[in-house]
CSV table of C-alpha atoms and ligand atoms in Angstrom, one decimal:
chain,number,residue,atom,x,y,z
A,13,MET,CA,0.1,0.1,-0.3
A,14,THR,CA,1.9,3.5,-1.0
A,15,PRO,CA,0.6,6.0,1.2
A,16,PRO,CA,-2.1,8.7,-0.5
A,17,PRO,CA,0.4,11.1,-3.0
A,18,GLY,CA,-0.5,15.0,-2.2
A,19,SER,CA,-0.3,14.5,1.8
A,20,PRO,CA,-1.3,18.0,3.7
A,21,SER,CA,2.4,18.8,4.4
A,22,GLY,CA,2.3,21.5,7.8
A,23,PRO,CA,3.0,24.9,7.3
A,24,GLY,CA,6.2,26.4,6.7
A,25,SER,CA,8.4,27.1,9.6
A,26,ALA,CA,9.2,30.6,10.1
A,27,ASP,CA,12.9,32.2,10.3
A,28,ARG,CA,12.8,33.2,14.2
A,29,THR,CA,15.1,36.3,14.5
A,30,ARG,CA,18.3,34.8,16.7
A,31,GLY,CA,18.3,37.2,19.9
A,32,ALA,CA,15.0,36.3,20.5
A,33,TRP,CA,15.2,32.3,20.1
A,34,ALA,CA,14.5,31.4,24.1
A,35,SER,CA,11.5,32.9,25.4
A,36,TRP,CA,10.8,31.6,22.3
A,37,LEU,CA,11.8,28.0,23.1
A,38,LEU,CA,10.0,28.5,26.3
A,39,ILE,CA,6.7,29.0,24.0
A,40,GLY,CA,7.5,26.5,21.6
A,41,LEU,CA,8.2,23.8,24.2
A,42,ALA,CA,4.4,25.1,25.7
A,43,VAL,CA,2.4,25.1,22.1
A,44,ALA,CA,3.8,21.4,21.5
A,45,ALA,CA,2.3,20.0,24.7
A,46,VAL,CA,-0.6,21.3,23.6
A,47,VAL,CA,-0.3,20.1,20.1
A,48,VAL,CA,0.6,16.5,21.7
A,49,LEU,CA,-2.5,17.2,24.1
A,50,SER,CA,-4.5,17.6,20.9
A,51,VAL,CA,-3.4,14.9,18.8
A,52,ALA,CA,-4.2,12.4,21.8
A,53,LEU,CA,-7.4,13.4,22.0
A,54,THR,CA,-8.4,13.5,19.0
A,55,PRO,CA,-10.3,10.5,17.3
A,56,SER,CA,-8.6,8.2,15.1
A,57,THR,CA,-9.8,6.5,12.4
A,58,ASN,CA,-8.1,3.4,10.2
A,59,THR,CA,-7.0,3.8,6.8
A,60,ALA,CA,-6.2,1.3,4.3
A,61,ASP,CA,-3.0,0.2,5.3
A,62,GLY,CA,-4.1,-0.6,8.6
A,63,THR,CA,-2.1,3.0,10.5
A,64,THR,CA,-4.0,4.6,12.6
A,65,THR,CA,-4.0,8.7,12.0
A,66,ALA,CA,-5.4,11.4,13.6
A,67,SER,CA,-9.2,12.4,11.6
A,68,ALA,CA,-10.4,15.9,11.1
A,69,GLY,CA,-7.3,17.0,11.7
A,70,ASP,CA,-8.8,21.1,12.1
A,71,GLY,CA,-8.9,21.4,15.3
A,72,SER,CA,-9.6,25.3,15.7
A,73,VAL,CA,-13.0,26.4,17.3
A,74,ALA,CA,-14.7,26.8,13.7
A,75,ALA,CA,-14.4,23.1,13.4
A,76,ALA,CA,-15.5,22.2,16.2
A,77,THR,CA,-18.2,24.7,15.9
A,78,ALA,CA,-18.9,24.0,12.1
A,79,GLU,CA,-22.4,22.6,9.8
A,80,THR,CA,-22.2,18.8,8.9
A,81,VAL,CA,-22.8,18.2,5.3
A,82,THR,CA,-23.6,14.3,4.5
A,83,HIS,CA,-23.8,13.0,0.7
A,84,GLN,CA,-23.9,9.5,-0.8
A,85,VAL,CA,-22.0,8.4,-2.9
A,86,ARG,CA,-21.1,5.2,-5.1
A,87,ILE,CA,-18.3,3.6,-6.9
A,88,GLU,CA,-18.8,1.9,-10.0
A,89,GLY,CA,-16.4,1.0,-12.9
A,90,MET,CA,-13.4,2.4,-12.0
A,91,ALA,CA,-15.7,6.0,-11.1
A,92,PHE,CA,-17.4,8.1,-8.2
A,93,ILE,CA,-20.4,8.9,-8.9
A,94,PRO,CA,-21.0,11.7,-8.5
A,95,ALA,CA,-18.0,13.0,-9.4
A,96,ALA,CA,-18.2,16.1,-7.3
A,97,VAL,CA,-20.0,17.0,-4.7
A,98,GLU,CA,-20.5,21.0,-3.5
A,99,VAL,CA,-20.8,22.4,0.5
A,100,PRO,CA,-20.4,25.4,1.2
A,101,ALA,CA,-17.1,27.2,3.2
A,102,GLY,CA,-16.2,26.4,6.2
A,103,THR,CA,-18.7,23.3,6.1
A,104,ARG,CA,-17.7,19.4,7.5
A,105,LEU,CA,-18.3,17.1,4.8
A,106,VAL,CA,-19.8,13.3,5.3
A,107,LEU,CA,-19.8,10.6,3.1
A,108,GLU,CA,-21.7,7.3,2.9
A,109,ILE,CA,-19.7,5.8,0.2
A,110,THR,CA,-21.2,2.2,-1.7
A,111,ASN,CA,-19.0,0.4,-3.0
A,112,ASP,CA,-21.1,-1.1,-6.0
A,113,ASP,CA,-17.1,-2.2,-7.7
A,114,GLU,CA,-15.9,-5.6,-8.0
A,115,LEU,CA,-12.6,-3.8,-6.5
A,116,ARG,CA,-12.0,-2.9,-3.2
A,117,HIS,CA,-11.8,1.2,-3.5
A,118,ASP,CA,-11.2,4.1,-0.7
A,119,LEU,CA,-10.7,8.1,-0.8
A,120,ALA,CA,-7.9,10.3,0.3
A,121,ILE,CA,-9.2,13.8,0.0
A,122,ASN,CA,-8.4,16.9,2.2
A,123,GLY,CA,-6.3,15.3,4.4
A,124,GLN,CA,-8.5,12.0,5.7
A,125,ARG,CA,-8.6,8.8,4.4
A,126,SER,CA,-11.8,7.2,4.5
A,127,GLY,CA,-10.3,3.6,5.6
A,128,ASP,CA,-10.3,0.3,2.6
A,129,ILE,CA,-13.9,0.0,0.9
A,130,PRO,CA,-14.9,-3.6,0.0
A,131,PRO,CA,-16.8,-4.2,-2.5
A,132,GLY,CA,-20.5,-4.6,-1.8
A,133,GLU,CA,-19.4,-2.0,1.2
A,134,THR,CA,-20.3,0.6,3.1
A,135,VAL,CA,-18.3,3.7,4.8
A,136,THR,CA,-19.3,6.4,6.3
A,137,PHE,CA,-16.3,8.7,6.1
A,138,ASP,CA,-15.7,12.1,7.9
A,139,ALA,CA,-13.8,14.1,4.9
A,140,GLY,CA,-13.7,16.9,7.6
A,141,VAL,CA,-14.0,20.5,7.1
A,142,PHE,CA,-14.0,22.5,3.7
A,143,GLY,CA,-12.4,25.6,3.9
A,144,GLU,CA,-11.7,26.0,0.3
A,145,SER,CA,-12.5,23.2,-2.8
A,146,ALA,CA,-10.2,20.7,-2.8
A,147,GLU,CA,-9.9,17.4,-5.1
A,148,GLY,CA,-9.3,13.5,-3.9
A,149,TRP,CA,-8.1,10.4,-5.4
A,150,CYS,CA,-8.7,6.2,-4.6
A,151,THR,CA,-5.2,5.5,-3.6
A,152,ILE,CA,-5.2,2.0,-4.7
A,153,ALA,CA,-2.2,2.2,-7.2
A,154,GLY,CA,-3.3,3.1,-10.7
A,155,HIS,CA,-7.1,3.5,-10.1
A,156,LYS,CA,-6.4,7.0,-10.0
A,157,ALA,CA,-4.6,7.6,-13.4
A,158,MET,CA,-8.2,5.4,-14.3
A,159,GLY,CA,-10.1,8.2,-13.2
A,160,MET,CA,-11.2,7.6,-9.9
A,161,THR,CA,-11.3,11.4,-8.7
A,162,PHE,CA,-13.4,13.5,-6.8
A,163,ARG,CA,-13.7,17.2,-6.6
A,164,VAL,CA,-15.5,19.3,-3.3
A,165,ASP,CA,-16.6,22.4,-4.5
A,166,VAL,CA,-17.0,25.3,-1.6
A,167,THR,CA,-19.2,27.7,-2.1
A,168,GLY,CA,-19.0,31.2,-1.3
A,169,GLY,CA,-16.1,32.2,1.1
A,170,ASP,CA,-13.0,32.5,-0.5
A,171,GLY,CA,-12.5,29.0,-1.2
A,172,GLY,CA,-12.8,28.6,-4.9
A,173,ALA,CA,-8.8,27.2,-4.4
A,174,MET,CA,-7.9,23.7,-5.6
A,175,ALA,CA,-6.5,22.3,-2.2
A,176,GLY,CA,-4.8,18.7,-2.7
A,177,VAL,CA,-4.9,19.1,-7.2
A,178,ASP,CA,-1.9,17.0,-8.7
A,179,HIS,CA,-1.8,19.3,-12.2
A,180,THR,CA,0.9,16.7,-13.7
A,181,ALA,CA,-1.1,13.6,-13.5
A,182,SER,CA,-3.3,14.1,-16.3
A,183,ALA,CA,-5.8,11.3,-17.0
A,184,ALA,CA,-4.9,9.6,-20.3
A,185,GLY,CA,-1.1,9.4,-18.6
A,186,SER,CA,0.4,11.4,-20.8
A,187,PRO,CA,1.6,15.4,-20.6
A,188,ALA,CA,-1.3,17.1,-19.7
A,189,ASN,CA,-3.7,18.7,-23.2
A,190,PRO,CA,-3.2,22.3,-22.7
A,191,PHE,CA,-6.1,22.5,-24.6
A,192,VAL,CA,-8.7,20.1,-23.8
A,193,ASP,CA,-9.9,17.9,-20.9
A,194,VAL,CA,-9.0,14.5,-22.1
A,195,PRO,CA,-12.4,11.5,-20.9
A,196,THR,CA,-10.8,9.6,-18.4
A,197,PRO,CA,-10.7,5.9,-18.3
A,198,ALA,CA,-14.3,6.2,-16.3
A,199,GLU,CA,-15.9,8.7,-18.7
A,200,ARG,CA,-15.7,6.7,-20.9
A,201,GLN,CA,-17.2,3.8,-19.9
A,202,LEU,CA,-20.4,6.2,-18.7
A,203,ASP,CA,-23.0,5.2,-21.4
A,204,PRO,CA,-22.9,7.1,-24.4
A,205,GLY,CA,-26.8,7.4,-24.3
A,206,GLY,CA,-29.3,6.1,-27.2
A,207,ASP,CA,-28.4,8.4,-29.8
A,208,PHE,CA,-25.0,7.3,-30.1
A,209,LEU,CA,-24.2,5.1,-33.4
A,210,ALA,CA,-21.1,3.1,-33.4
A,211,HIS,CA,-19.3,3.2,-36.5
A,212,ASP,CA,-19.9,-0.2,-38.2
A,213,PRO,CA,-17.7,-2.6,-38.3
A,214,VAL,CA,-19.1,-5.6,-40.8
A,215,LEU,CA,-17.5,-6.0,-43.9
A,216,ALA,CA,-19.9,-6.1,-46.8
A,217,PRO,CA,-19.1,-8.1,-49.3
A,218,ALA,CA,-16.7,-7.1,-52.4
A,219,PRO,CA,-20.0,-5.5,-55.1
A,220,GLU,CA,-20.0,-7.1,-58.7
A,221,GLY,CA,-18.4,-6.1,-61.0
A,222,ASP,CA,-14.3,-5.8,-62.3
A,223,VAL,CA,-14.7,-1.9,-62.8
A,224,HIS,CA,-15.2,0.0,-59.3
A,225,GLU,CA,-15.5,4.1,-59.9
A,226,ILE,CA,-16.0,5.9,-56.4
A,227,GLU,CA,-16.1,9.5,-55.4
A,228,LEU,CA,-13.8,10.3,-52.6
A,229,VAL,CA,-15.4,13.8,-51.2
A,230,MET,CA,-13.0,15.2,-49.0
A,231,THR,CA,-14.2,17.9,-46.2
A,232,GLU,CA,-13.2,19.1,-42.6
A,233,GLU,CA,-15.9,18.9,-40.8
A,234,VAL,CA,-16.6,18.2,-36.7
A,235,ARG,CA,-17.2,15.2,-35.4
A,236,GLU,CA,-17.0,13.5,-32.1
A,237,VAL,CA,-13.7,12.5,-31.2
A,238,ALA,CA,-14.0,10.5,-28.2
A,239,PRO,CA,-17.1,10.7,-25.5
A,240,GLY,CA,-18.7,15.3,-25.2
A,241,HIS,CA,-15.6,16.1,-27.0
A,242,GLN,CA,-16.4,17.1,-30.6
A,243,GLN,CA,-13.4,18.6,-32.9
A,244,VAL,CA,-12.5,19.6,-36.5
A,245,GLN,CA,-11.7,16.5,-38.4
A,246,TRP,CA,-10.4,15.9,-42.2
A,247,LEU,CA,-12.2,13.1,-43.9
A,248,PHE,CA,-12.9,11.1,-47.1
A,249,ASN,CA,-16.5,10.7,-47.2
A,250,GLY,CA,-17.4,11.8,-44.2
A,251,THR,CA,-16.3,9.6,-42.1
A,252,ALA,CA,-13.7,9.1,-39.9
A,253,PRO,CA,-11.7,5.6,-41.3
A,254,GLY,CA,-13.0,6.9,-44.3
A,255,PRO,CA,-14.9,4.0,-46.5
A,256,VAL,CA,-13.8,0.9,-47.2
A,257,LEU,CA,-13.2,-0.4,-50.5
A,258,ARG,CA,-13.2,-3.7,-51.9
A,259,GLY,CA,-12.6,-6.1,-54.9
A,260,LYS,CA,-11.1,-8.8,-56.3
A,261,VAL,CA,-7.6,-9.0,-57.0
A,262,GLY,CA,-7.0,-8.0,-61.2
A,263,ASP,CA,-9.5,-5.2,-60.6
A,264,THR,CA,-10.0,-1.4,-61.5
A,265,PHE,CA,-10.2,1.0,-58.7
A,266,ARG,CA,-11.4,4.2,-60.8
A,267,VAL,CA,-11.4,7.0,-57.7
A,268,LYS,CA,-12.7,10.5,-58.7
A,269,LEU,CA,-11.1,12.6,-55.7
A,270,VAL,CA,-13.1,15.7,-55.0
A,271,ASN,CA,-11.3,18.5,-52.6
A,272,GLU,CA,-14.9,20.2,-51.0
A,273,GLY,CA,-11.6,21.4,-48.5
A,274,THR,CA,-10.8,24.8,-47.3
A,275,MET,CA,-7.1,23.4,-47.4
A,276,SER,CA,-4.5,21.0,-49.7
A,277,HIS,CA,-5.2,17.4,-49.6
A,278,SER,CA,-4.7,14.2,-51.9
A,279,VAL,CA,-4.8,10.1,-51.2
A,280,ASP,CA,-1.8,7.3,-51.9
A,281,PHE,CA,-3.5,3.4,-52.6
A,282,HIS,CA,-1.4,1.0,-50.8
A,283,ALA,CA,-3.7,-1.5,-52.9
A,284,GLY,CA,-2.4,-0.3,-56.6
A,285,GLU,CA,0.7,0.4,-58.0
A,286,VAL,CA,1.5,3.9,-59.9
A,287,SER,CA,3.4,6.1,-60.3
A,288,PRO,CA,2.6,8.7,-56.9
A,289,ASP,CA,4.4,12.1,-59.4
A,290,ALA,CA,0.8,12.2,-60.8
A,291,ALA,CA,-1.8,10.4,-59.4
A,292,MET,CA,-1.1,10.7,-55.5
A,293,SER,CA,0.3,14.3,-56.2
A,294,THR,CA,-2.3,17.5,-53.7
A,295,ILE,CA,-5.1,19.0,-55.0
A,296,GLN,CA,-6.6,22.5,-54.0
A,297,PRO,CA,-9.4,23.4,-52.4
A,298,GLY,CA,-12.7,23.2,-55.4
A,299,GLU,CA,-10.3,20.8,-57.6
A,300,SER,CA,-10.5,16.9,-58.8
A,301,LEU,CA,-8.6,14.1,-59.6
A,302,VAL,CA,-9.0,10.7,-60.9
A,303,TYR,CA,-6.8,8.4,-58.9
A,304,GLU,CA,-6.7,4.5,-60.8
A,305,PHE,CA,-5.0,1.0,-59.9
A,306,THR,CA,-5.6,-2.1,-61.1
A,307,ALA,CA,-5.3,-4.4,-58.1
A,308,ARG,CA,-2.9,-7.3,-58.9
A,309,ARG,CA,-1.9,-8.4,-55.1
A,310,ALA,CA,-4.8,-9.9,-52.3
A,311,GLY,CA,-4.6,-8.6,-48.9
A,312,ILE,CA,-5.9,-5.5,-46.5
A,313,TRP,CA,-3.9,-1.8,-48.5
A,314,MET,CA,-3.8,1.0,-45.6
A,315,TYR,CA,-4.7,4.1,-48.1
A,316,HIS,CA,-4.5,7.9,-46.6
A,317,CYS,CA,-4.0,11.4,-47.5
A,318,ALA,CA,-0.2,11.8,-49.0
A,319,THR,CA,0.3,15.4,-48.2
A,320,ALA,CA,2.7,17.0,-46.2
A,321,PRO,CA,2.9,16.6,-43.3
A,322,MET,CA,1.4,13.1,-43.3
A,323,SER,CA,0.8,12.3,-39.6
A,324,LEU,CA,-1.2,15.4,-38.7
A,325,HIS,CA,-3.9,14.3,-42.1
A,326,ILE,CA,-4.0,11.2,-40.8
A,327,ALA,CA,-4.1,11.8,-37.1
A,328,ASN,CA,-6.8,14.2,-38.0
A,329,GLY,CA,-8.6,11.1,-39.4
A,330,MET,CA,-8.0,11.1,-43.7
A,331,ALA,CA,-6.6,7.0,-43.3
A,332,GLY,CA,-8.8,3.5,-44.4
A,333,ALA,CA,-9.0,0.1,-45.8
A,334,VAL,CA,-9.0,-1.4,-49.2
A,335,VAL,CA,-9.5,-5.1,-48.9
A,336,ILE,CA,-8.5,-7.2,-52.4
A,337,ASP,CA,-10.3,-10.7,-51.9
A,338,PRO,CA,-8.1,-13.6,-54.0
A,339,PRO,CA,-8.7,-15.8,-56.2
A,340,ALA,CA,-11.6,-17.9,-56.1
A,341,GLY,CA,-9.8,-21.4,-56.0
A,342,SER,CA,-6.9,-20.1,-55.6
A,343,GLN,CA,-4.0,-20.7,-52.9
A,344,LEU,CA,-5.0,-17.8,-50.5
A,345,ALA,CA,-8.8,-17.8,-51.8
A,346,LEU,CA,-10.6,-17.3,-48.5
A,347,GLY,CA,-13.3,-19.9,-46.6
A,348,GLY,CA,-16.1,-19.8,-45.6
A,349,VAL,CA,-17.3,-17.6,-42.1
A,350,ASP,CA,-20.3,-16.4,-40.6
A,351,HIS,CA,-18.6,-13.2,-39.6
A,352,GLU,CA,-16.9,-10.7,-41.3
A,353,TYR,CA,-15.3,-7.3,-39.8
A,354,LEU,CA,-12.9,-4.3,-40.4
A,355,LEU,CA,-11.7,-2.8,-37.3
A,356,VAL,CA,-9.1,0.6,-38.0
A,357,GLY,CA,-6.9,1.1,-35.7
A,358,HIS,CA,-5.4,4.5,-35.1
A,359,GLU,CA,-3.8,6.9,-32.2
A,360,VAL,CA,-6.9,9.7,-31.0
A,361,PHE,CA,-5.3,13.7,-30.5
A,362,LEU,CA,-7.9,15.7,-29.5
A,363,GLY,CA,-7.8,19.3,-30.1
A,364,GLN,CA,-9.5,22.5,-29.9
A,365,GLU,CA,-12.8,22.0,-31.6
A,366,ASP,CA,-12.8,24.6,-34.6
A,367,VAL,CA,-8.5,23.2,-35.0
A,368,GLY,CA,-8.7,19.6,-34.4
A,369,ALA,CA,-5.1,18.3,-33.4
A,370,ASP,CA,-2.6,19.9,-32.8
A,371,ALA,CA,0.6,19.7,-35.3
A,372,GLN,CA,2.9,19.7,-32.4
A,373,ARG,CA,1.4,17.4,-30.3
A,374,VAL,CA,1.0,14.8,-33.5
A,375,SER,CA,4.3,15.9,-34.4
A,376,ASP,CA,5.7,14.9,-30.6
A,377,GLY,CA,3.9,11.8,-30.8
A,378,LEU,CA,1.5,12.9,-27.2
A,379,TYR,CA,-1.8,11.0,-28.6
A,380,ASP,CA,-4.2,11.1,-25.8
A,381,LEU,CA,-6.6,8.4,-27.0
A,382,THR,CA,-6.5,5.1,-28.9
A,383,ALA,CA,-9.6,4.0,-30.8
A,384,PHE,CA,-10.4,0.8,-33.1
A,385,ASN,CA,-13.3,2.8,-36.4
A,386,GLY,CA,-12.8,6.3,-34.9
A,387,HIS,CA,-14.2,6.1,-31.2
A,388,PRO,CA,-12.4,5.5,-28.6
A,389,ASN,CA,-14.1,2.3,-26.3
A,390,GLN,CA,-16.9,2.5,-28.8
A,391,TYR,CA,-17.3,-1.1,-28.8
A,392,ASP,CA,-17.4,-1.4,-25.4
A,393,HIS,CA,-21.4,0.1,-25.6
A,394,ARG,CA,-22.4,-1.8,-28.9
A,395,PRO,CA,-20.5,-4.6,-28.7
A,396,LEU,CA,-20.1,-7.6,-32.0
A,397,GLU,CA,-22.5,-10.0,-31.7
A,398,ILE,CA,-21.7,-13.4,-32.7
A,399,GLY,CA,-24.2,-16.8,-31.9
A,400,VAL,CA,-22.1,-19.6,-30.2
A,401,GLY,CA,-20.7,-21.8,-32.9
A,402,GLU,CA,-20.0,-19.4,-34.9
A,403,SER,CA,-17.0,-18.1,-36.7
A,404,ALA,CA,-16.2,-14.4,-37.6
A,405,ARG,CA,-13.3,-13.0,-39.5
A,406,PHE,CA,-11.2,-10.0,-38.0
A,407,TRP,CA,-9.4,-7.7,-40.7
A,408,VAL,CA,-7.6,-5.1,-38.9
A,409,LEU,CA,-5.4,-2.2,-40.4
A,410,ASN,CA,-3.5,-0.6,-37.9
A,411,ALA,CA,-3.7,3.5,-39.3
A,412,GLY,CA,-1.4,4.9,-37.2
A,413,PRO,CA,0.4,7.4,-37.8
A,414,ASP,CA,3.2,6.4,-35.0
A,415,ASN,CA,2.3,2.9,-33.0
A,416,PRO,CA,2.7,-0.7,-33.6
A,417,LEU,CA,-0.9,-2.6,-33.2
A,418,SER,CA,-0.8,-5.9,-31.0
A,419,PHE,CA,-4.9,-7.3,-31.6
A,420,HIS,CA,-6.0,-10.0,-29.6
A,421,ILE,CA,-9.2,-11.2,-28.3
A,422,VAL,CA,-8.9,-11.9,-24.5
A,423,GLY,CA,-10.5,-15.7,-24.5
A,424,GLU,CA,-9.7,-16.4,-27.7
A,425,ILE,CA,-7.2,-18.4,-30.0
A,426,PHE,CA,-7.1,-17.4,-33.6
A,427,ASP,CA,-7.0,-20.3,-35.7
A,428,THR,CA,-6.3,-18.9,-39.3
A,429,VAL,CA,-4.0,-15.9,-39.7
A,430,PHE,CA,-3.1,-13.9,-42.9
A,431,THR,CA,-1.0,-11.3,-43.0
A,432,GLU,CA,1.1,-8.7,-45.2
A,433,GLY,CA,0.8,-11.5,-48.1
A,434,ARG,CA,0.7,-14.8,-46.8
A,435,TYR,CA,-1.1,-16.6,-44.1
A,436,THR,CA,1.0,-17.2,-40.9
A,437,ILE,CA,-1.2,-20.4,-39.4
A,438,ARG,CA,-3.6,-21.6,-41.2
A,439,ASP,CA,-6.4,-24.0,-39.4
A,440,GLY,CA,-4.5,-24.4,-36.8
A,441,LEU,CA,-6.5,-26.3,-34.4
A,442,ALA,CA,-5.9,-29.4,-36.8
A,443,GLN,CA,-2.9,-29.2,-36.6
A,444,SER,CA,-2.8,-28.4,-33.1
A,445,THR,CA,-1.7,-24.5,-32.8
A,446,GLY,CA,-3.0,-21.0,-32.9
A,447,ALA,CA,-1.9,-17.3,-32.8
A,448,GLN,CA,-2.5,-15.2,-29.7
A,449,VAL,CA,-1.8,-11.9,-31.5
A,450,LEU,CA,-1.5,-10.0,-35.1
A,451,PRO,CA,1.4,-7.9,-34.4
A,452,LEU,CA,0.6,-4.7,-36.9
A,453,VAL,CA,3.3,-2.0,-37.6
A,454,PRO,CA,2.2,1.4,-38.7
A,455,ALA,CA,0.1,0.2,-42.4
A,456,GLN,CA,0.7,-3.0,-41.9
A,457,ALA,CA,-2.6,-4.7,-42.0
A,458,GLY,CA,-3.9,-8.0,-41.3
A,459,PHE,CA,-7.5,-10.8,-40.4
A,460,VAL,CA,-7.3,-13.1,-38.1
A,461,GLU,CA,-10.2,-16.4,-37.9
A,462,VAL,CA,-11.9,-17.2,-35.4
A,463,THR,CA,-14.3,-19.8,-33.7
A,464,PHE,CA,-16.7,-18.6,-31.2
A,465,ASP,CA,-17.1,-21.9,-29.5
A,466,GLU,CA,-18.6,-20.8,-25.8
A,467,PRO,CA,-21.1,-18.2,-24.9
A,468,GLY,CA,-19.4,-15.2,-22.8
A,469,THR,CA,-18.5,-11.5,-22.8
A,470,TYR,CA,-15.0,-11.5,-25.2
A,471,THR,CA,-12.9,-8.4,-25.5
A,472,PHE,CA,-10.7,-6.9,-28.3
A,473,VAL,CA,-7.8,-5.2,-27.4
A,474,ASN,CA,-4.5,-3.5,-28.3
A,475,HIS,CA,-2.6,-5.5,-26.1
A,476,VAL,CA,-0.4,-2.7,-26.1
A,477,MET,CA,-2.0,-2.8,-22.8
A,478,THR,CA,-1.9,1.0,-22.2
A,479,ASP,CA,-3.3,2.0,-25.7
A,480,ALA,CA,-6.0,-0.9,-24.7
A,481,GLU,CA,-6.3,1.3,-21.4
A,482,LYS,CA,-7.0,4.9,-23.8
A,483,GLY,CA,-9.2,3.4,-26.1
A,484,GLN,CA,-8.6,0.3,-28.2
A,485,HIS,CA,-11.2,-1.8,-26.1
A,486,GLY,CA,-14.5,-3.6,-27.4
A,487,ARG,CA,-16.9,-6.7,-26.5
A,488,ILE,CA,-18.0,-10.0,-28.5
A,489,VAL,CA,-21.2,-10.3,-26.8
A,490,VAL,CA,-21.2,-14.7,-27.9
A,491,GLU,CA,-25.0,-16.1,-27.0
B,577,CU,CU1,-4.9,15.5,-46.5
């Protein structure tokens, strides 16, 4: 058990003048005696680590006569609910805290500690008298970073200043974003509401025909990029990731790019081999360009805006996937599955609503969150649904711009893995083997196949664990 961070320290001792030190010593001894007595008489509580500390170390007359306010607080899913309460200045706050979570927790605030709160239990916690606003947190290792903070806002008096606020630790654990309050893991777990639409993860079969005429319109539009946060994104056809293009080996893709934005954009399709000079040239607002390629190689390929700085154009949403099916009957031919999904993994850079991702933070690699298909944690709230005994193929692209993606499904083993031009495993169970992750560096992609034999809730993650905790995390409900 670590001690609570930011425990209150005593007032700094004043310098004493040398000439008067003897008389001060006498007074000091008398004060010390009183302090010892008052500590001995102060009621105490047990803290989580078993030590005993004085409660409400505010032995002033005001504290003794302070009015008491009681609030009920619930703990669920690494969050205090509510996460803040208001009390008038000079009020004693008593919290009745019920732990509805599966883990044990506590609360440290205002120099006080609630002590251990086991799952299912309620404790009454005297948090002392509040002269100024304060922030507290659960002291169990890692829980504060997961969003377990609790704020007391003091009203009236001059109590607005925050005491005990640790500005060095942002919720995402990265250097604090100066533009945006980054949603905490706890906030990302809150139900987004009935009208929240997750990006459709289902991959449709390739359309008929050997020539695919596609229009890609490039715009800049405000979108919700994380729970409760909207900002400008740079988009292909209004979505991030951009639309999926699918065809088969030998097909021609005739893509008309139309720039309806206010800045320069372009596109680079990894699925084709073309001279970049003309096809990938940057077009200005109001211009258009036809980019044609013939897909001669099977797989899942990235496409992205190729205008500098590419990191910023990709970070703002300009990336997507092209799926090229291998010829039926060939060595690479796809097997039959009950479901096909496509997940594009990427970092999320939060910025001001009218600016979008901050170029310097993107250049410095200071992403705030991560996501599959544009929105952190969206498939926690809108899980994929698969029947018992059914099989699924997950196509996964790592759009980056910078970080590795280690795709894993908790509770399952991949039976088939295809990436970068080859099957690394096929019919794994028949050969007594399998794979636990699909590893993808930026711009890599592939697919895995899984059969879900037992009902349950399976989780898919980026097994770069801190990135799973930043949003690359979703659920598959099998029933
Ligand atoms: Cu662009």
